[in-house]
């Protein structure tokens, strides 16, 4: 799409106040955002450094910045901020860290760091309650997303469980402060709290941003919405792009009602609807429109297309999940033969990751190449992160985040209270945690804790000396043996096989380290840095590449993507919609998820269901998803279970013959 349609043009050129662009699936919203940035710079004379565009993924931010750069050319886009919400929050925190009571070089905890800390705190204070760490972590995250501080959570506690979570939240906040650390949710929460208490700082940031553009606005939580409101103030230089029908992240705090809230908070809000779809056939869009019409709406829209009516939507009945997997793979191979397509043209979407296993095996059996989205990166595996943290501490003894990760991995009986006391002492002394181990005395931590801290520091110093010579990697291998990491994995893992696989990853990491040092003739510190960078680049390449592989992914992961031919498997009650959503009465979000799945398809869409399915060790009877009943029945072509028509079978037979003839033509 090179030219803007009338509605897109209207959205680009409107600068007289806040604007909501209600952008349906495949309606060219990215073009609108990038063209509007260019319009603000070239036509309206707003300097690029006074414009900020915010989205939710690094990939989306990167693509947006590249497209704007191409449109503007030269240095015109220099200084433009295009980032994720969390990157913007981090930028504000780094700039204002002193007001937030943070030292330079503060750490950012990932999900696993957070859960480990909460678990340690729970064990310390409640003994066997450590197994609740995951639940409490989610509760704390929800509180932060809704801008509820620990004191407010304590005041609002209505049950013993509420009180336990709120107390854990308060202890967790204190521990993070002692460690000079933040978690992911803090990156949004802290700027909003800062702006609330320091109007002068808020005014400074408002003066820096004259126009703010926000993508995927339906996915914002309460804290993100407030941050947008604060940054805009009374200026009104705001363009928001979103689609309430694609809000599928309530489980991580997203509030689709934020779109409606805009009308209340910005009375002069202008609404522009993008309803022309550039992706899908009219039949696919009719199905999507008919399905989503069953949800309540603040804003109504009807997607339409000029790409023709298209093929019927197929519903394939299968006897069980194995038959479903075999049938999907057979359908892909048959269609590829008949239509002479690429494997990369096909996507298989599902509600939960567990549904991919049989599909994977069936694809492997037929030697069909595939790519599974959402797999864990090598460097994201816990055992690899552990050893990398040790390596980081070897090359930089003052890496506080690495110190915290491995101080108790494997267990050294360093309790959360000892580490918190160490953190407070380090803050007071303006030194690293490692340095603090050598300075702290009995007046701060008990004798036993003091001894363990010093033992850990002395041992790490010895390892560091071992790795200083030419035999660096042998020193690393010795370290892994001395700390009995393999025994630690055996204790943690669900089976011996799992433990062996995880230990294999550790050996692979050390071998990779050796190879980098040998091939690139660099020292240990440089090799560690290169390994991390290499992983990041590989992830980026994988993200950007479009190899000729069948794509397997959850419907959540498919958002923002498109494929010529889509299979949605498991269209059954308790799968889609999911059992928990049915029980919680959250059908509307599940319907939006189905809508997202349907609108990924450009040319063809097939949905499968199983009559029986194994679940928790027993075979259960399955009912078709209610969402199939909500689709326009005249557009559905049924297959399997005796549902095929003679005409459909004859048509497919003729197409297959034609495909074979083409191969040998």
XYZ file of C-alpha atoms in Angstrom:
665
model
C 0.000 0.000 0.000
C 1.795 3.121 -1.238
C -0.993 5.696 -1.110
C -3.160 6.648 1.833
C -6.916 6.190 1.605
C -9.189 9.099 2.670
C -9.564 7.919 6.282
C -5.822 7.293 6.672
C -5.096 10.730 5.205
C -7.533 12.323 7.665
C -5.749 10.626 10.587
C -2.320 11.763 9.363
C -3.280 15.395 8.867
C -5.343 15.976 12.007
C -3.221 17.953 14.501
C -5.804 20.180 16.213
C -6.159 18.012 19.327
C -6.100 14.473 20.676
C -6.957 11.791 18.121
C -8.092 8.184 18.427
C -7.492 6.092 15.311
C -9.644 2.974 15.575
C -7.624 0.708 13.310
C -9.068 -2.673 12.369
C -6.885 -5.685 11.584
C -4.838 -5.226 8.396
C -5.963 -1.617 7.915
C -2.489 -0.099 7.571
C -2.078 1.475 10.997
C 1.739 1.395 10.864
C 1.618 3.443 7.657
C -0.581 5.979 9.420
C 1.801 6.319 12.378
C 4.963 6.589 10.253
C 3.365 8.988 7.765
C 2.037 11.137 10.612
C 5.491 11.446 12.166
C 6.821 12.526 8.765
C 3.918 14.998 8.393
C 4.610 16.523 11.817
C 8.283 17.052 10.912
C 8.050 18.084 7.252
C 4.753 19.992 7.109
C 4.123 21.158 10.679
C 7.729 22.037 11.474
C 7.929 20.064 14.724
C 11.502 18.976 15.389
C 12.018 15.204 15.444
C 13.497 15.358 18.981
C 10.134 16.757 20.206
C 8.208 13.700 18.927
C 7.901 10.366 20.700
C 6.260 7.197 19.363
C 5.603 4.356 21.777
C 4.727 0.732 21.080
C 4.967 -2.630 22.850
C 7.754 -4.606 21.147
C 11.331 -3.907 20.176
C 10.634 -5.261 16.707
C 7.694 -2.875 16.133
C 9.755 0.077 17.405
C 12.701 -0.831 15.183
C 10.533 -1.203 12.067
C 8.725 2.064 12.769
C 11.979 3.992 13.157
C 13.400 2.503 9.932
C 10.267 3.399 7.952
C 10.220 6.988 9.256
C 13.928 7.349 8.431
C 13.297 6.260 4.827
C 10.360 8.666 4.410
C 12.178 11.686 5.863
C 15.626 10.910 4.461
C 18.907 12.511 5.507
C 19.193 13.596 9.131
C 15.604 14.807 9.457
C 14.657 11.971 11.844
C 17.647 12.546 14.140
C 16.609 12.776 17.800
C 13.236 11.065 17.206
C 12.199 8.802 20.103
C 10.676 5.505 18.972
C 10.632 3.028 21.823
C 8.637 0.594 23.894
C 6.803 1.864 26.962
C 9.414 0.239 29.179
C 12.336 1.800 27.291
C 10.725 5.234 27.695
C 10.190 4.562 31.408
C 13.814 3.475 31.802
C 14.993 6.643 30.030
C 13.031 8.768 32.531
C 14.292 6.743 35.532
C 17.941 6.998 34.444
C 17.589 10.732 34.022
C 15.879 11.215 37.408
C 17.427 8.363 39.435
C 18.640 10.605 42.279
C 15.090 11.781 42.991
C 14.028 8.119 43.060
C 16.788 7.230 45.536
C 18.670 5.001 43.074
C 22.448 4.695 42.775
C 24.158 4.677 39.414
C 24.321 1.209 37.853
C 21.020 -0.029 39.309
C 19.950 -3.525 38.297
C 16.758 -4.592 36.542
C 15.363 -7.917 37.719
C 13.787 -10.258 35.200
C 10.836 -12.514 36.034
C 12.979 -15.306 37.385
C 15.112 -12.982 39.555
C 11.881 -11.561 40.981
C 10.354 -14.963 41.733
C 13.549 -16.206 43.420
C 13.670 -13.132 45.677
C 9.979 -13.439 46.627
C 10.467 -17.142 47.348
C 13.436 -16.429 49.622
C 11.487 -13.743 51.471
C 8.514 -16.074 51.961
C 10.668 -18.935 53.235
C 12.426 -16.580 55.621
C 9.192 -15.241 57.099
C 6.647 -18.048 56.627
C 8.603 -21.271 56.304
C 6.826 -23.529 53.834
C 5.016 -20.736 52.020
C 7.769 -20.429 49.425
C 5.744 -22.463 46.939
C 3.328 -19.521 46.640
C 6.016 -17.313 45.088
C 4.616 -17.507 41.535
C 1.088 -16.559 42.622
C 2.342 -13.685 44.780
C 4.648 -12.449 42.000
C 1.635 -12.179 39.651
C -0.378 -10.402 42.358
C 2.406 -7.873 42.934
C 2.708 -7.317 39.183
C -1.054 -6.698 38.932
C -0.894 -4.229 41.819
C 1.946 -2.325 40.174
C 0.155 -2.248 36.818
C -2.931 -0.846 38.577
C -0.748 1.675 40.505
C -1.426 0.162 43.899
C 1.508 0.743 46.275
C 2.333 -1.717 49.125
C 0.778 0.493 51.798
C -2.460 0.702 49.778
C -2.441 -3.079 49.233
C -2.082 -3.619 53.005
C -4.906 -1.178 53.770
C -7.199 -2.908 51.244
C -6.474 -6.497 52.351
C -9.741 -8.335 53.063
C -8.520 -11.888 53.748
C -5.470 -13.697 55.197
C -4.340 -14.475 51.625
C -4.632 -10.768 50.701
C -2.633 -9.848 53.796
C 0.121 -12.399 52.999
C 0.467 -11.011 49.458
C 0.448 -7.379 50.632
C 3.081 -8.054 53.329
C 5.233 -9.880 50.766
C 4.838 -6.871 48.443
C 6.122 -4.496 51.156
C 9.089 -6.754 52.010
C 9.842 -7.181 48.318
C 9.873 -3.418 47.775
C 12.312 -2.954 50.681
C 14.574 -5.737 49.391
C 14.692 -4.218 45.880
C 15.662 -0.855 47.360
C 18.415 -2.500 49.410
C 19.709 -4.217 46.272
C 19.558 -0.974 44.229
C 17.270 -2.845 41.851
C 14.002 -2.477 39.950
C 11.702 -4.978 38.314
C 10.031 -4.752 34.904
C 6.785 -3.240 36.245
C 8.719 -0.510 38.089
C 9.838 0.901 34.740
C 6.305 2.274 34.250
C 5.152 2.655 37.851
C 8.074 4.737 39.139
C 7.883 7.488 36.470
C 4.152 7.974 37.204
C 4.827 8.237 40.962
C 7.766 10.586 40.314
C 5.670 12.890 38.105
C 2.891 12.896 40.698
C 5.212 14.120 43.460
C 7.482 16.377 41.387
C 5.408 18.661 39.095
C 8.570 20.512 38.035
C 10.094 17.292 36.682
C 6.842 16.467 34.894
C 6.803 19.934 33.291
C 10.382 19.372 32.059
C 9.386 16.126 30.328
C 6.173 17.634 28.935
C 8.265 20.375 27.339
C 10.467 17.719 25.726
C 7.560 15.884 24.070
C 5.301 18.058 21.893
C 3.533 15.142 20.194
C 3.122 11.599 21.469
C 1.967 8.712 19.265
C 0.919 5.439 20.912
C 0.499 2.164 19.014
C -1.609 -0.832 20.183
C -3.333 1.371 22.749
C -5.836 -1.344 23.658
C -2.943 -3.225 25.302
C -2.109 -0.468 27.817
C -2.563 -1.046 31.545
C -3.530 1.570 34.149
C 0.063 2.740 34.776
C 0.812 3.111 31.061
C -2.401 5.050 30.516
C -1.521 7.430 33.351
C 2.019 7.909 31.991
C 0.539 8.955 28.631
C -1.899 11.352 30.341
C 0.883 12.888 32.422
C 3.237 13.419 29.486
C 0.538 15.017 27.318
C -0.872 17.310 30.000
C -3.059 20.041 28.537
C -1.205 20.299 25.231
C -3.327 17.714 23.439
C -0.583 16.577 21.049
C -1.661 12.954 21.165
C -2.371 10.326 18.516
C -3.546 6.974 19.782
C -3.946 3.945 17.502
C -5.768 0.866 18.718
C -8.449 -1.756 18.191
C -10.642 -2.863 21.080
C -11.446 -6.064 19.162
C -7.793 -7.125 19.376
C -7.365 -6.643 23.112
C -6.176 -10.096 24.225
C -3.805 -9.380 27.097
C -6.079 -8.882 30.109
C -4.029 -11.561 31.920
C -1.060 -9.191 31.960
C -3.030 -6.096 32.969
C -4.235 -4.702 29.601
C -7.432 -2.676 29.826
C -9.360 -2.303 26.532
C -11.614 0.128 28.412
C -8.704 2.597 28.252
C -9.919 3.401 24.719
C -13.323 4.468 26.061
C -11.647 6.311 28.952
C -9.958 8.598 26.412
C -13.323 10.183 25.606
C -13.813 11.124 29.241
C -10.286 12.383 29.858
C -10.039 14.227 26.522
C -13.501 15.684 25.763
C -12.299 17.114 22.432
C -11.125 13.684 21.234
C -11.527 13.119 17.493
C -12.310 9.592 16.250
C -11.162 8.252 12.871
C -12.030 4.666 11.891
C -9.808 2.637 9.566
C -12.112 -0.093 8.229
C -10.600 -0.939 4.844
C -8.572 -4.127 5.197
C -5.583 -4.727 2.880
C -4.893 -8.289 4.037
C -7.835 -10.668 3.782
C -10.613 -11.757 1.450
C -14.151 -10.474 2.041
C -15.331 -13.900 3.222
C -12.710 -14.025 5.977
C -13.616 -10.489 7.047
C -17.335 -11.307 7.028
C -16.627 -14.207 9.402
C -14.525 -11.981 11.673
C -17.147 -9.192 11.700
C -19.996 -11.634 12.408
C -18.081 -13.299 15.257
C -16.966 -10.137 17.035
C -20.434 -8.577 16.762
C -21.352 -10.861 19.697
C -19.164 -8.711 21.977
C -20.333 -5.435 23.533
C -18.764 -2.410 21.809
C -18.146 1.234 22.642
C -16.999 1.820 19.046
C -18.573 -0.079 16.134
C -16.668 -0.864 12.950
C -17.024 -3.145 9.931
C -13.931 -4.360 8.137
C -14.166 -4.548 4.349
C -11.827 -5.453 1.520
C -11.398 -5.074 -2.238
C -9.549 -8.426 -2.521
C -12.513 -10.513 -3.691
C -14.878 -12.826 -1.823
C -12.435 -15.745 -1.551
C -12.601 -19.473 -0.783
C -15.068 -21.028 1.691
C -13.868 -21.363 5.275
C -13.278 -25.030 6.051
C -14.192 -26.786 9.294
C -12.416 -30.144 9.611
C -13.794 -32.759 12.028
C -11.177 -35.187 13.375
C -11.551 -38.309 15.511
C -8.858 -37.315 18.039
C -5.817 -35.065 18.490
C -3.501 -37.457 16.598
C -5.868 -37.516 13.637
C -6.047 -33.704 13.867
C -2.256 -33.363 13.645
C -1.963 -35.850 10.771
C -4.851 -34.196 8.915
C -3.401 -30.675 9.207
C -0.031 -31.819 7.854
C -1.732 -33.778 5.043
C -3.811 -30.686 4.181
C -0.671 -28.518 4.006
C 1.134 -31.000 1.761
C -1.916 -31.459 -0.470
C -2.526 -27.708 -0.810
C 1.154 -27.009 -1.469
C 1.151 -29.625 -4.240
C -1.998 -28.269 -5.845
C -1.182 -24.581 -5.572
C 2.633 -24.727 -5.805
C 3.082 -22.548 -2.735
C 5.900 -22.275 -0.138
C 5.902 -23.911 3.301
C 6.381 -20.408 4.674
C 2.878 -19.514 3.414
C 1.242 -21.714 6.096
C 0.648 -21.031 9.785
C -0.863 -23.310 12.429
C -2.365 -21.369 15.334
C -3.537 -22.713 18.680
C -4.745 -21.571 22.119
C -2.031 -23.217 24.239
C 1.585 -24.223 23.610
C 0.892 -27.861 24.544
C -1.182 -28.224 21.351
C 1.939 -27.919 19.171
C 3.601 -31.195 20.253
C 1.696 -33.607 18.009
C 1.782 -31.147 15.088
C 5.575 -30.958 15.465
C 5.917 -34.750 15.436
C 3.649 -35.078 12.394
C 5.637 -32.402 10.522
C 8.910 -34.125 11.436
C 7.560 -37.468 10.250
C 6.688 -35.974 6.861
C 10.001 -34.059 6.781
C 8.202 -30.731 6.573
C 10.357 -27.793 7.791
C 8.754 -25.704 10.520
C 9.489 -22.928 13.009
C 8.044 -22.977 16.507
C 7.545 -19.460 17.901
C 7.847 -18.859 21.586
C 10.622 -21.392 22.164
C 13.112 -20.507 24.904
C 16.300 -18.881 23.635
C 19.498 -20.663 24.661
C 20.639 -17.705 26.745
C 17.200 -17.424 28.386
C 17.519 -20.873 29.994
C 18.055 -20.676 33.744
C 21.166 -22.836 33.834
C 22.781 -20.725 31.090
C 21.802 -17.492 32.853
C 23.346 -18.842 36.064
C 26.731 -19.636 34.503
C 26.676 -16.386 32.505
C 26.135 -14.520 35.795
C 29.191 -16.279 37.265
C 31.184 -15.312 34.158
C 29.999 -11.699 34.429
C 31.088 -11.602 38.087
C 34.472 -13.093 37.174
C 35.151 -10.330 34.636
C 33.506 -7.548 36.723
C 33.545 -8.096 40.473
C 31.236 -5.081 40.899
C 28.324 -6.469 38.815
C 25.606 -6.325 41.508
C 22.922 -7.999 39.407
C 25.175 -10.980 38.684
C 26.160 -11.165 42.380
C 22.511 -11.292 43.480
C 21.618 -13.954 40.946
C 24.296 -16.413 42.020
C 24.929 -15.637 45.682
C 22.600 -18.520 46.539
C 22.968 -20.648 43.413
C 23.670 -23.347 44.465
C 22.339 -22.754 48.014
C 24.905 -21.219 50.406
C 22.458 -20.497 53.220
C 22.623 -16.788 52.470
C 19.142 -15.719 53.536
C 17.190 -12.784 52.117
C 17.715 -10.819 55.374
C 21.531 -11.220 55.096
C 21.522 -10.082 51.451
C 19.180 -7.186 52.277
C 21.481 -6.062 55.112
C 24.433 -6.332 52.711
C 22.534 -4.238 50.153
C 21.713 -1.525 52.712
C 25.351 -1.439 53.846
C 26.571 -1.192 50.217
C 24.159 1.692 49.606
C 25.390 3.528 52.677
C 29.045 2.922 51.762
C 28.514 3.693 48.049
C 30.228 0.468 47.058
C 29.330 -2.746 45.219
C 27.880 -5.800 46.975
C 31.126 -7.696 46.423
C 33.168 -4.900 48.010
C 30.658 -4.717 50.861
C 31.337 -8.404 51.685
C 34.874 -7.393 52.716
C 33.822 -4.349 54.731
C 30.627 -5.337 56.530
C 30.890 -6.368 60.214
C 29.014 -8.302 62.921
C 27.034 -5.213 63.851
C 25.195 -5.478 60.523
C 24.803 -9.232 59.988
C 25.014 -12.248 62.329
C 28.328 -14.112 62.602
C 27.142 -17.097 60.535
C 25.908 -14.849 57.697
C 29.128 -12.817 57.790
C 31.232 -15.954 57.495
C 29.238 -17.240 54.494
C 29.513 -13.895 52.708
C 33.281 -13.855 53.148
C 33.618 -17.488 52.093
C 31.693 -16.729 48.898
C 33.810 -13.637 48.164
C 37.098 -15.446 48.838
C 36.039 -18.358 46.650
C 35.083 -16.036 43.775
C 38.454 -14.240 44.158
C 40.213 -17.611 43.853
C 38.185 -18.492 40.744
C 39.017 -15.090 39.286
C 42.752 -15.779 39.769
C 42.372 -19.203 38.122
C 40.781 -17.568 35.087
C 43.434 -14.864 34.765
C 46.021 -17.050 33.055
C 46.047 -18.680 29.647
C 43.870 -21.533 30.864
C 40.800 -19.368 31.444
C 38.208 -21.918 30.377
C 39.684 -24.710 32.488
C 39.224 -22.322 35.437
C 35.535 -21.969 34.480
C 35.140 -25.766 34.282
C 36.835 -26.094 37.684
C 34.403 -23.520 39.095
C 31.376 -25.516 37.872
C 32.795 -28.667 39.489
C 33.683 -26.987 42.779
C 30.238 -25.511 43.311
C 28.656 -28.919 42.523
C 26.339 -27.362 39.973
C 25.411 -30.724 38.424
C 24.202 -31.997 41.828
C 22.223 -28.754 42.198
C 20.492 -29.353 38.835
C 19.668 -32.930 39.867
C 17.916 -31.579 42.954
C 15.969 -28.963 40.993
C 14.968 -30.942 37.905
C 11.841 -33.056 37.509
C 13.837 -36.056 36.227
C 17.380 -37.257 35.644
C 16.965 -36.762 31.875
C 15.949 -33.122 32.361
C 18.947 -32.542 34.652
C 21.286 -34.073 32.065
C 19.854 -31.908 29.271
C 20.336 -28.811 31.422
C 23.902 -29.792 32.298
C 24.493 -30.384 28.587
C 23.550 -26.724 28.012
C 26.176 -25.676 30.570
C 28.868 -27.699 28.753
C 27.721 -26.241 25.428
C 28.070 -22.713 26.819
C 31.607 -23.353 28.080
C 32.569 -25.027 24.766
C 31.194 -21.995 22.901
C 33.260 -19.735 25.144
C 36.387 -21.741 24.344
C 35.626 -21.615 20.603
C 35.155 -17.824 20.608
C 38.452 -17.344 22.455
C 40.315 -19.658 20.075
C 38.786 -18.502 16.785
C 38.705 -14.790 17.517
C 41.876 -14.627 19.662
C 40.255 -12.700 22.515
C 40.469 -12.853 26.299
C 37.753 -14.208 28.584
C 36.056 -10.860 29.276
C 35.766 -10.021 25.588
C 34.567 -13.556 24.765
C 31.766 -13.317 27.350
C 30.640 -9.956 25.897
C 30.693 -11.376 22.367
C 28.651 -14.404 23.363
C 25.902 -12.184 24.785
C 25.946 -9.943 21.711
C 25.906 -12.948 19.383
C 22.789 -14.283 21.082
C 21.038 -10.935 20.751
C 21.908 -10.710 17.063
C 20.756 -14.280 16.406
C 17.437 -13.551 18.097
C 17.066 -10.442 15.970
C 17.862 -12.334 12.784
C 15.409 -15.089 13.657
C 12.776 -12.486 14.339
C 13.346 -10.711 11.046
C 13.935 -13.659 8.758
C 11.149 -15.327 6.791
C 12.482 -18.804 6.054
C 10.451 -21.344 4.095
C 9.047 -23.027 7.203
C 5.521 -23.773 8.365
C 4.926 -21.384 11.272
C 3.598 -22.798 14.565
C 2.468 -20.342 17.244
C -0.194 -19.426 19.778
C -2.880 -16.991 18.747
C -1.469 -14.547 21.285
C 1.914 -14.694 19.498
C 0.314 -14.295 16.054
C -1.021 -10.799 16.741
C 0.344 -8.323 14.212
C 1.315 -11.067 11.741
C -0.315 -12.341 8.536
C -0.111 -15.546 6.485
C -1.641 -16.593 3.156
C -3.024 -19.849 4.615
C -4.022 -20.333 8.264
C -5.106 -23.378 10.288
C -6.679 -22.808 13.708
C -6.633 -26.106 15.603
C -8.622 -27.152 18.661
C -11.836 -25.210 17.941
C -13.563 -26.856 20.896
C -15.252 -25.820 24.101
C -12.741 -25.663 26.983
C -9.893 -25.148 24.504
C -11.171 -22.105 22.596
C -12.822 -20.675 24.632
C -10.472 -21.913 27.346
C -11.963 -23.705 30.348
C -10.722 -21.104 32.847
C -12.250 -18.266 30.820
C -15.589 -20.096 30.660
C -15.497 -20.561 34.446
C -14.516 -16.923 35.039
C -17.148 -15.612 32.625
C -14.461 -14.026 30.428
C -15.822 -15.186 27.085
C -15.440 -11.807 25.380
C -11.638 -11.889 25.594
C -11.622 -15.444 24.197
C -13.844 -14.284 21.343
C -11.379 -11.471 20.641
C -8.612 -14.075 20.581
C -10.521 -16.135 17.992
C -11.060 -12.899 16.029
C -7.306 -12.241 16.038
C -6.685 -15.793 14.788
C -9.206 -15.467 11.935
C -7.875 -12.081 10.812
C -4.319 -13.449 10.392
C -5.505 -15.292 7.242
C -5.066 -13.617 3.882
C -6.468 -16.197 1.422
C -7.657 -19.389 3.148
C -8.743 -20.367 6.633
C -9.320 -23.865 7.999
C -10.452 -24.721 11.551
C -10.133 -28.152 13.120
C -11.835 -29.901 16.004
C -11.473 -33.318 17.605
C -14.358 -35.558 18.669
C -12.253 -37.005 21.514
C -9.100 -35.725 23.190
C -6.815 -37.090 25.912
C -6.631 -34.857 28.934
C -4.950 -35.510 32.273
C -4.491 -39.202 31.406
C -8.073 -39.890 30.301
C -10.016 -39.608 27.058
C -12.816 -37.036 27.061
C -15.570 -36.216 24.561
C -15.234 -32.782 22.986
C -17.879 -30.283 21.963
C -17.405 -27.904 19.016
C -16.504 -24.350 20.026
C -19.437 -21.987 20.378
C -17.468 -19.632 18.119
C -18.071 -21.916 15.123
C -21.823 -21.510 15.669
C -21.318 -17.731 15.697
C -19.730 -17.700 12.224
C -21.852 -17.203 9.050
C -22.846 -20.812 8.340
C -23.299 -20.288 4.579
C -19.575 -19.562 4.309
C -18.455 -22.760 6.056
C -17.479 -25.944 4.223
C -17.513 -28.985 6.512
C -15.045 -31.826 6.110
C -14.602 -35.112 8.010
C -17.099 -37.073 10.055
C -19.168 -37.765 6.933
C -19.675 -34.054 6.341
C -17.967 -33.802 2.937
C -20.076 -33.137 -0.088
C -19.604 -35.115 -3.332
C -19.005 -31.833 -5.141
C -16.277 -30.766 -2.736
C -14.492 -34.110 -3.038
C -14.658 -34.010 -6.840
C -13.346 -30.432 -6.880
C -10.382 -31.326 -4.643
C -9.625 -34.409 -6.753
C -9.516 -32.331 -9.940
C -7.271 -29.724 -8.280
C -4.864 -32.427 -7.085
C -4.649 -33.913 -10.605
C -4.019 -30.469 -12.031
C -1.267 -29.918 -9.459
C 0.400 -33.202 -10.416
C 0.238 -32.328 -14.130
C 1.839 -28.939 -13.425
C 4.717 -30.640 -11.648
C 5.580 -32.644 -14.724
C 4.719 -29.995 -17.277
